[in-house]
Amino acid sequence: QKEVEQNSGPLSVPEGAIASLNCTYSDRGSQSFFWYRQYSGKSPELIMFIYSNGDKEDGRFTAQLNKASQYVSLLIRDSQPSDSATYLCAVSSTSGGSYIPTFGRGTSLIVHP
Amino acid sequence: DTGVSQNPRHKITKRGQNVTFRCDPISEHNRLYWYRQTLGQGPEFLTYFQNEAQLEKSRLLSDRFSAERPKGSFSTLEIQRTEQGDSAMYLCASTVNTGELFFGEGSRLTVL
């Protein structure tokens, strides 16, 4: 069974700090990696995706992928109180012709002023 | 609004009743997914469609659950003989083949 593991948190950081969110996955055939943000009572929204080893930056967000270690992370620079949410890691592969993103349980992030 | 639309947003039902949820995906998206989410957990895969074909269904999905996507447009998820354990948020998402999911607002089910 394909598994995606995340520390449920909460991760608490002060405003302006860097928040680091981590995710590990079990399926070595995984090819696509996503980070979603979910505010309380709302549905997930995509904030980053990464397909290749290394770093990918988009504004204050940086996604990092290490396929050898089966590890993906999300860094949020200059964290703001509005970043307080649950961050879901999702992983998928196209093995067998299917494409089913598997989600972790999410990490709760709290950014305090 | 051209996002994913789900109806109803909230449904309260008594145990044993049938419920149906509808999802209207983004029009050019050929893949449509149903997930279920409970408090403190990530979305759990239920089933997905490519156009009108249901390509995969979770082994966790009992026979009380059925989904359709006639003509590859909107989709419905029906739960028969609801149980209290079915209480959850039911999320629909759509995408083109790139795989980045766009979620609807969800349909929250409460089974009394």
mmCIF file of N, CA and C in Angstrom, chain B:
data_model
loop_
_atom_site.group_PDB
_atom_site.id
_atom_site.type_symbol
_atom_site.label_atom_id
_atom_site.label_comp_id
_atom_site.label_asym_id
_atom_site.label_seq_id
_atom_site.Cartn_x
_atom_site.Cartn_y
_atom_site.Cartn_z
ATOM 1 N N ASP B 1 -18.462 31.674 -12.347
ATOM 2 C CA ASP B 1 -17.460 30.886 -11.632
ATOM 3 C C ASP B 1 -17.156 29.621 -12.441
ATOM 4 N N THR B 2 -15.891 29.398 -12.783
ATOM 5 C CA THR B 2 -15.544 28.261 -13.611
ATOM 6 C C THR B 2 -14.831 27.181 -12.817
ATOM 7 N N GLY B 3 -14.924 27.205 -11.500
ATOM 8 C CA GLY B 3 -14.288 26.194 -10.675
ATOM 9 C C GLY B 3 -15.136 24.946 -10.573
ATOM 10 N N VAL B 4 -14.685 24.013 -9.730
ATOM 11 C CA VAL B 4 -15.417 22.780 -9.472
ATOM 12 C C VAL B 4 -16.571 23.095 -8.515
ATOM 13 N N SER B 5 -17.738 22.624 -8.870
ATOM 14 C CA SER B 5 -18.930 22.901 -8.090
ATOM 15 C C SER B 5 -19.487 21.612 -7.493
ATOM 16 N N GLN B 6 -19.826 21.652 -6.204
ATOM 17 C CA GLN B 6 -20.395 20.479 -5.545
ATOM 18 C C GLN B 6 -21.706 20.843 -4.858
ATOM 19 N N ASN B 7 -22.636 19.915 -4.945
ATOM 20 C CA ASN B 7 -23.932 20.104 -4.311
ATOM 21 C C ASN B 7 -24.469 18.781 -3.768
ATOM 22 N N PRO B 8 -25.186 18.817 -2.648
ATOM 23 C CA PRO B 8 -25.326 19.959 -1.761
ATOM 24 C C PRO B 8 -24.060 20.184 -0.949
ATOM 25 N N ARG B 9 -23.940 21.335 -0.346
ATOM 26 C CA ARG B 9 -22.768 21.618 0.474
ATOM 27 C C ARG B 9 -22.850 20.915 1.823
ATOM 28 N N HIS B 10 -24.064 20.779 2.308
ATOM 29 C CA HIS B 10 -24.269 20.094 3.590
ATOM 30 C C HIS B 10 -25.469 19.170 3.457
ATOM 31 N N LYS B 11 -25.335 17.990 4.063
ATOM 32 C CA LYS B 11 -26.449 17.037 4.058
ATOM 33 C C LYS B 11 -26.496 16.352 5.413
ATOM 34 N N ILE B 12 -27.642 16.454 6.056
ATOM 35 C CA ILE B 12 -27.862 15.732 7.314
ATOM 36 C C ILE B 12 -28.915 14.678 7.038
ATOM 37 N N THR B 13 -28.629 13.448 7.386
ATOM 38 C CA THR B 13 -29.558 12.370 7.088
ATOM 39 C C THR B 13 -29.599 11.394 8.253
ATOM 40 N N LYS B 14 -30.619 10.585 8.251
ATOM 41 C CA LYS B 14 -30.725 9.556 9.273
ATOM 42 C C LYS B 14 -30.094 8.265 8.769
ATOM 43 N N ARG B 15 -29.584 7.527 9.692
ATOM 44 C CA ARG B 15 -28.965 6.246 9.369
ATOM 45 C C ARG B 15 -29.932 5.381 8.570
ATOM 46 N N GLY B 16 -29.412 4.782 7.487
ATOM 47 C CA GLY B 16 -30.235 3.919 6.658
ATOM 48 C C GLY B 16 -30.791 4.587 5.410
ATOM 49 N N GLN B 17 -30.724 5.923 5.375
ATOM 50 C CA GLN B 17 -31.212 6.641 4.205
ATOM 51 C C GLN B 17 -30.144 6.670 3.109
ATOM 52 N N ASN B 18 -30.578 6.924 1.899
ATOM 53 C CA ASN B 18 -29.655 7.073 0.760
ATOM 54 C C ASN B 18 -29.391 8.562 0.528
ATOM 55 N N VAL B 19 -28.175 8.868 0.122
ATOM 56 C CA VAL B 19 -27.827 10.245 -0.212
ATOM 57 C C VAL B 19 -27.069 10.256 -1.535
ATOM 58 N N THR B 20 -27.196 11.368 -2.238
ATOM 59 C CA THR B 20 -26.493 11.533 -3.516
ATOM 60 C C THR B 20 -25.847 12.904 -3.554
ATOM 61 N N PHE B 21 -24.585 12.925 -3.963
ATOM 62 C CA PHE B 21 -23.847 14.163 -4.136
ATOM 63 C C PHE B 21 -23.533 14.348 -5.623
ATOM 64 N N ARG B 22 -23.501 15.609 -6.010
ATOM 65 C CA ARG B 22 -23.205 15.915 -7.408
ATOM 66 C C ARG B 22 -21.959 16.767 -7.495
ATOM 67 N N CYS B 23 -21.182 16.548 -8.541
ATOM 68 C CA CYS B 23 -19.979 17.327 -8.799
ATOM 69 C C CYS B 23 -19.972 17.764 -10.260
ATOM 70 N N ASP B 24 -19.799 19.054 -10.466
ATOM 71 C CA ASP B 24 -19.602 19.600 -11.815
ATOM 72 C C ASP B 24 -18.156 20.057 -11.928
ATOM 73 N N PRO B 25 -17.353 19.358 -12.735
ATOM 74 C CA PRO B 25 -15.921 19.697 -12.809
ATOM 75 C C PRO B 25 -15.687 20.913 -13.689
ATOM 76 N N ILE B 26 -14.463 21.358 -13.723
ATOM 77 C CA ILE B 26 -14.048 22.387 -14.675
ATOM 78 C C ILE B 26 -14.215 21.790 -16.076
ATOM 79 N N SER B 27 -14.793 22.557 -16.978
ATOM 80 C CA SER B 27 -15.328 21.995 -18.217
ATOM 81 C C SER B 27 -14.292 21.265 -19.077
ATOM 82 N N GLU B 28 -13.074 21.732 -19.137
ATOM 83 C CA GLU B 28 -12.105 21.075 -20.012
ATOM 84 C C GLU B 28 -11.329 19.949 -19.334
ATOM 85 N N HIS B 29 -11.652 19.668 -18.079
ATOM 86 C CA HIS B 29 -10.936 18.624 -17.338
ATOM 87 C C HIS B 29 -11.528 17.250 -17.626
ATOM 88 N N ASN B 30 -10.672 16.306 -18.023
ATOM 89 C CA ASN B 30 -11.180 14.983 -18.371
ATOM 90 C C ASN B 30 -11.137 13.996 -17.203
ATOM 91 N N ARG B 31 -10.357 14.297 -16.182
ATOM 92 C CA ARG B 31 -10.288 13.391 -15.035
ATOM 93 C C ARG B 31 -11.065 13.978 -13.861
ATOM 94 N N LEU B 32 -11.800 13.110 -13.180
ATOM 95 C CA LEU B 32 -12.599 13.547 -12.040
ATOM 96 C C LEU B 32 -12.404 12.547 -10.915
ATOM 97 N N TYR B 33 -12.160 13.068 -9.729
ATOM 98 C CA TYR B 33 -11.855 12.231 -8.564
ATOM 99 C C TYR B 33 -12.847 12.509 -7.447
ATOM 100 N N TRP B 34 -13.121 11.479 -6.684
ATOM 101 C CA TRP B 34 -13.839 11.614 -5.422
ATOM 102 C C TRP B 34 -12.921 11.170 -4.290
ATOM 103 N N TYR B 35 -12.861 12.012 -3.271
ATOM 104 C CA TYR B 35 -12.131 11.711 -2.052
ATOM 105 C C TYR B 35 -13.059 11.901 -0.861
ATOM 106 N N ARG B 36 -12.701 11.288 0.231
ATOM 107 C CA ARG B 36 -13.418 11.471 1.494
ATOM 108 C C ARG B 36 -12.409 11.935 2.538
ATOM 109 N N GLN B 37 -12.826 12.893 3.348
ATOM 110 C CA GLN B 37 -11.926 13.416 4.369
ATOM 111 C C GLN B 37 -12.639 13.519 5.700
ATOM 112 N N THR B 38 -12.021 12.973 6.736
ATOM 113 C CA THR B 38 -12.528 13.119 8.094
ATOM 114 C C THR B 38 -11.577 14.007 8.880
ATOM 115 N N LEU B 39 -12.044 14.473 10.006
ATOM 116 C CA LEU B 39 -11.306 15.455 10.799
ATOM 117 C C LEU B 39 -9.917 14.939 11.169
ATOM 118 N N GLY B 40 -8.908 15.736 10.866
ATOM 119 C CA GLY B 40 -7.541 15.386 11.236
ATOM 120 C C GLY B 40 -6.849 14.438 10.282
ATOM 121 N N GLN B 41 -7.532 14.085 9.220
ATOM 122 C CA GLN B 41 -6.951 13.172 8.230
ATOM 123 C C GLN B 41 -6.845 13.849 6.876
ATOM 124 N N GLY B 42 -5.979 13.302 6.036
ATOM 125 C CA GLY B 42 -5.901 13.793 4.677
ATOM 126 C C GLY B 42 -7.006 13.193 3.827
ATOM 127 N N PRO B 43 -7.214 13.722 2.649
ATOM 128 C CA PRO B 43 -8.218 13.143 1.745
ATOM 129 C C PRO B 43 -7.887 11.690 1.415
ATOM 130 N N GLU B 44 -8.910 10.848 1.465
ATOM 131 C CA GLU B 44 -8.775 9.417 1.180
ATOM 132 C C GLU B 44 -9.448 9.140 -0.161
ATOM 133 N N PHE B 45 -8.705 8.512 -1.068
ATOM 134 C CA PHE B 45 -9.212 8.247 -2.405
ATOM 135 C C PHE B 45 -10.412 7.304 -2.381
ATOM 136 N N LEU B 46 -11.437 7.643 -3.156
ATOM 137 C CA LEU B 46 -12.595 6.769 -3.318
ATOM 138 C C LEU B 46 -12.654 6.171 -4.724
ATOM 139 N N THR B 47 -12.668 7.053 -5.739
ATOM 140 C CA THR B 47 -12.788 6.573 -7.104
ATOM 141 C C THR B 47 -12.396 7.678 -8.062
ATOM 142 N N TYR B 48 -12.103 7.306 -9.337
ATOM 143 C CA TYR B 48 -11.857 8.347 -10.310
ATOM 144 C C TYR B 48 -12.288 7.918 -11.704
ATOM 145 N N PHE B 49 -12.571 8.936 -12.508
ATOM 146 C CA PHE B 49 -13.048 8.771 -13.869
ATOM 147 C C PHE B 49 -12.098 9.474 -14.832
ATOM 148 N N GLN B 50 -11.914 8.848 -15.975
ATOM 149 C CA GLN B 50 -11.323 9.551 -17.098
ATOM 150 C C GLN B 50 -12.418 9.613 -18.156
ATOM 151 N N ASN B 51 -12.857 10.813 -18.453
ATOM 152 C CA ASN B 51 -14.062 11.009 -19.254
ATOM 153 C C ASN B 51 -15.200 10.252 -18.565
ATOM 154 N N GLU B 52 -15.919 9.381 -19.281
ATOM 155 C CA GLU B 52 -17.054 8.701 -18.639
ATOM 156 C C GLU B 52 -16.660 7.371 -18.011
ATOM 157 N N ALA B 53 -15.427 6.933 -18.204
ATOM 158 C CA ALA B 53 -15.005 5.617 -17.714
ATOM 159 C C ALA B 53 -14.507 5.696 -16.276
ATOM 160 N N GLN B 54 -15.069 4.846 -15.427
ATOM 161 C CA GLN B 54 -14.597 4.745 -14.043
ATOM 162 C C GLN B 54 -13.401 3.810 -14.048
ATOM 163 N N LEU B 55 -12.200 4.365 -13.868
ATOM 164 C CA LEU B 55 -10.984 3.597 -14.043
ATOM 165 C C LEU B 55 -10.523 2.873 -12.793
ATOM 166 N N GLU B 56 -10.837 3.415 -11.645
ATOM 167 C CA GLU B 56 -10.400 2.746 -10.432
ATOM 168 C C GLU B 56 -11.314 3.105 -9.269
ATOM 169 N N LYS B 57 -11.435 2.163 -8.382
ATOM 170 C CA LYS B 57 -12.289 2.313 -7.213
ATOM 171 C C LYS B 57 -11.524 1.775 -6.014
ATOM 172 N N SER B 58 -11.518 2.505 -4.921
ATOM 173 C CA SER B 58 -10.781 2.085 -3.745
ATOM 174 C C SER B 58 -11.331 0.776 -3.202
ATOM 175 N N ARG B 59 -10.424 -0.069 -2.739
ATOM 176 C CA ARG B 59 -10.856 -1.316 -2.096
ATOM 177 C C ARG B 59 -11.580 -1.037 -0.800
ATOM 178 N N LEU B 60 -11.391 0.170 -0.261
ATOM 179 C CA LEU B 60 -12.060 0.527 0.986
ATOM 180 C C LEU B 60 -13.520 0.885 0.751
ATOM 181 N N LEU B 61 -13.880 1.064 -0.505
ATOM 182 C CA LEU B 61 -15.234 1.497 -0.832
ATOM 183 C C LEU B 61 -16.177 0.310 -0.829
ATOM 184 N N SER B 62 -17.161 0.368 0.064
ATOM 185 C CA SER B 62 -18.085 -0.756 0.138
ATOM 186 C C SER B 62 -19.073 -0.702 -1.022
ATOM 187 N N ASP B 63 -19.844 -1.777 -1.146
ATOM 188 C CA ASP B 63 -20.841 -1.865 -2.220
ATOM 189 C C ASP B 63 -21.956 -0.847 -2.040
ATOM 190 N N ARG B 64 -22.004 -0.194 -0.898
ATOM 191 C CA ARG B 64 -23.045 0.819 -0.691
ATOM 192 C C ARG B 64 -22.728 2.116 -1.441
ATOM 193 N N PHE B 65 -21.502 2.225 -1.898
ATOM 194 C CA PHE B 65 -21.076 3.428 -2.612
ATOM 195 C C PHE B 65 -21.069 3.162 -4.115
ATOM 196 N N SER B 66 -21.625 4.084 -4.856
ATOM 197 C CA SER B 66 -21.547 3.990 -6.307
ATOM 198 C C SER B 66 -21.381 5.376 -6.895
ATOM 199 N N ALA B 67 -20.660 5.439 -7.992
ATOM 200 C CA ALA B 67 -20.416 6.718 -8.646
ATOM 201 C C ALA B 67 -20.608 6.551 -10.136
ATOM 202 N N GLU B 68 -21.057 7.639 -10.745
ATOM 203 C CA GLU B 68 -21.262 7.663 -12.190
ATOM 204 C C GLU B 68 -20.773 8.978 -12.753
ATOM 205 N N ARG B 69 -20.441 8.953 -14.027
ATOM 206 C CA ARG B 69 -20.114 10.180 -14.739
ATOM 207 C C ARG B 69 -20.638 10.039 -16.164
ATOM 208 N N PRO B 70 -21.944 10.213 -16.312
ATOM 209 C CA PRO B 70 -22.535 10.047 -17.647
ATOM 210 C C PRO B 70 -22.029 11.097 -18.615
ATOM 211 N N LYS B 71 -21.663 10.635 -19.799
ATOM 212 C CA LYS B 71 -21.222 11.527 -20.876
ATOM 213 C C LYS B 71 -19.969 12.298 -20.520
ATOM 214 N N GLY B 72 -19.280 11.878 -19.493
ATOM 215 C CA GLY B 72 -18.014 12.512 -19.146
ATOM 216 C C GLY B 72 -18.130 13.932 -18.658
ATOM 217 N N SER B 73 -19.316 14.284 -18.167
ATOM 218 C CA SER B 73 -19.499 15.656 -17.693
ATOM 219 C C SER B 73 -19.557 15.655 -16.167
ATOM 220 N N PHE B 74 -20.735 15.919 -15.586
ATOM 221 C CA PHE B 74 -20.852 15.929 -14.138
ATOM 222 C C PHE B 74 -20.767 14.499 -13.603
ATOM 223 N N SER B 75 -20.587 14.398 -12.310
ATOM 224 C CA SER B 75 -20.525 13.078 -11.664
ATOM 225 C C SER B 75 -21.437 13.071 -10.445
ATOM 226 N N THR B 76 -21.943 11.906 -10.118
ATOM 227 C CA THR B 76 -22.696 11.725 -8.889
ATOM 228 C C THR B 76 -22.067 10.619 -8.056
ATOM 229 N N LEU B 77 -22.137 10.810 -6.753
ATOM 230 C CA LEU B 77 -21.698 9.805 -5.788
ATOM 231 C C LEU B 77 -22.894 9.483 -4.904
ATOM 232 N N GLU B 78 -23.312 8.246 -4.927
ATOM 233 C CA GLU B 78 -24.463 7.831 -4.119
ATOM 234 C C GLU B 78 -23.997 6.911 -3.000
ATOM 235 N N ILE B 79 -24.527 7.135 -1.830
ATOM 236 C CA ILE B 79 -24.287 6.255 -0.689
ATOM 237 C C ILE B 79 -25.630 5.682 -0.270
ATOM 238 N N GLN B 80 -25.737 4.387 -0.332
ATOM 239 C CA GLN B 80 -26.977 3.724 0.074
ATOM 240 C C GLN B 80 -26.876 3.249 1.517
ATOM 241 N N ARG B 81 -28.015 3.252 2.187
ATOM 242 C CA ARG B 81 -28.109 2.727 3.561
ATOM 243 C C ARG B 81 -26.996 3.326 4.425
ATOM 244 N N THR B 82 -27.011 4.623 4.529
ATOM 245 C CA THR B 82 -25.936 5.324 5.223
ATOM 246 C C THR B 82 -25.745 4.831 6.646
ATOM 247 N N GLU B 83 -24.486 4.890 7.080
ATOM 248 C CA GLU B 83 -24.094 4.520 8.444
ATOM 249 C C GLU B 83 -23.406 5.730 9.080
ATOM 250 N N GLN B 84 -23.328 5.728 10.396
ATOM 251 C CA GLN B 84 -22.714 6.869 11.075
ATOM 252 C C GLN B 84 -21.258 7.041 10.652
ATOM 253 N N GLY B 85 -20.600 5.950 10.348
ATOM 254 C CA GLY B 85 -19.208 6.009 9.899
ATOM 255 C C GLY B 85 -19.022 6.658 8.545
ATOM 256 N N ASP B 86 -20.119 6.902 7.837
ATOM 257 C CA ASP B 86 -20.027 7.587 6.538
ATOM 258 C C ASP B 86 -19.937 9.097 6.709
ATOM 259 N N SER B 87 -20.158 9.585 7.916
ATOM 260 C CA SER B 87 -20.076 11.022 8.157
ATOM 261 C C SER B 87 -18.676 11.523 7.838
ATOM 262 N N ALA B 88 -18.590 12.479 6.922
ATOM 263 C CA ALA B 88 -17.303 12.969 6.443
ATOM 264 C C ALA B 88 -17.549 14.106 5.470
ATOM 265 N N MET B 89 -16.446 14.691 5.012
ATOM 266 C CA MET B 89 -16.510 15.638 3.905
ATOM 267 C C MET B 89 -16.186 14.853 2.638
ATOM 268 N N TYR B 90 -17.050 14.957 1.654
ATOM 269 C CA TYR B 90 -16.819 14.286 0.378
ATOM 270 C C TYR B 90 -16.339 15.344 -0.621
ATOM 271 N N LEU B 91 -15.135 15.135 -1.094
ATOM 272 C CA LEU B 91 -14.472 16.107 -1.962
ATOM 273 C C LEU B 91 -14.415 15.589 -3.395
ATOM 274 N N CYS B 92 -14.742 16.459 -4.306
ATOM 275 C CA CYS B 92 -14.592 16.176 -5.719
ATOM 276 C C CYS B 92 -13.461 17.048 -6.253
ATOM 277 N N ALA B 93 -12.684 16.487 -7.156
ATOM 278 C CA ALA B 93 -11.596 17.242 -7.769
ATOM 279 C C ALA B 93 -11.515 16.876 -9.237
ATOM 280 N N SER B 94 -11.059 17.818 -10.047
ATOM 281 C CA SER B 94 -10.873 17.521 -11.460
ATOM 282 C C SER B 94 -9.517 18.012 -11.926
ATOM 283 N N THR B 95 -9.095 17.495 -13.068
ATOM 284 C CA THR B 95 -7.800 17.866 -13.620
ATOM 285 C C THR B 95 -7.738 17.443 -15.085
ATOM 286 N N VAL B 96 -6.815 18.038 -15.814
ATOM 287 C CA VAL B 96 -6.410 17.478 -17.090
ATOM 288 C C VAL B 96 -5.273 16.514 -16.771
ATOM 289 N N ASN B 97 -4.627 15.983 -17.736
ATOM 290 C CA ASN B 97 -3.688 14.899 -17.484
ATOM 291 C C ASN B 97 -2.460 15.302 -16.691
ATOM 292 N N THR B 98 -2.288 16.586 -16.436
ATOM 293 C CA THR B 98 -1.130 17.017 -15.648
ATOM 294 C C THR B 98 -1.218 16.561 -14.203
ATOM 295 N N GLY B 99 -2.428 16.308 -13.741
ATOM 296 C CA GLY B 99 -2.554 15.715 -12.421
ATOM 297 C C GLY B 99 -2.660 16.659 -11.257
ATOM 298 N N GLU B 100 -2.594 17.942 -11.470
ATOM 299 C CA GLU B 100 -2.761 18.878 -10.366
ATOM 300 C C GLU B 100 -4.257 19.030 -10.106
ATOM 301 N N LEU B 101 -4.678 18.597 -8.945
ATOM 302 C CA LEU B 101 -6.107 18.536 -8.655
ATOM 303 C C LEU B 101 -6.674 19.893 -8.270
ATOM 304 N N PHE B 102 -7.853 20.164 -8.791
ATOM 305 C CA PHE B 102 -8.611 21.351 -8.415
ATOM 306 C C PHE B 102 -9.855 20.849 -7.688
ATOM 307 N N PHE B 103 -9.952 21.205 -6.419
ATOM 308 C CA PHE B 103 -11.022 20.693 -5.577
ATOM 309 C C PHE B 103 -12.227 21.611 -5.569
ATOM 310 N N GLY B 104 -13.397 20.995 -5.427
ATOM 311 C CA GLY B 104 -14.588 21.749 -5.114
ATOM 312 C C GLY B 104 -14.625 22.061 -3.629
ATOM 313 N N GLU B 105 -15.691 22.729 -3.205
ATOM 314 C CA GLU B 105 -15.815 23.132 -1.807
ATOM 315 C C GLU B 105 -16.184 21.974 -0.892
ATOM 316 N N GLY B 106 -16.585 20.871 -1.485
ATOM 317 C CA GLY B 106 -16.905 19.700 -0.682
ATOM 318 C C GLY B 106 -18.370 19.611 -0.305
ATOM 319 N N SER B 107 -18.801 18.403 -0.018
ATOM 320 C CA SER B 107 -20.147 18.148 0.490
ATOM 321 C C SER B 107 -19.998 17.456 1.841
ATOM 322 N N ARG B 108 -20.478 18.138 2.873
ATOM 323 C CA ARG B 108 -20.338 17.571 4.220
ATOM 324 C C ARG B 108 -21.556 16.734 4.561
ATOM 325 N N LEU B 109 -21.313 15.481 4.902
ATOM 326 C CA LEU B 109 -22.381 14.548 5.255
ATOM 327 C C LEU B 109 -22.354 14.279 6.748
ATOM 328 N N THR B 110 -23.516 14.422 7.369
ATOM 329 C CA THR B 110 -23.695 14.048 8.769
ATOM 330 C C THR B 110 -24.789 12.999 8.834
ATOM 331 N N VAL B 111 -24.445 11.836 9.368
ATOM 332 C CA VAL B 111 -25.417 10.748 9.507
ATOM 333 C C VAL B 111 -25.772 10.610 10.985
ATOM 334 N N LEU B 112 -27.043 10.808 11.276
ATOM 335 C CA LEU B 112 -27.500 10.757 12.681
ATOM 336 C C LEU B 112 -27.894 9.346 13.090
#
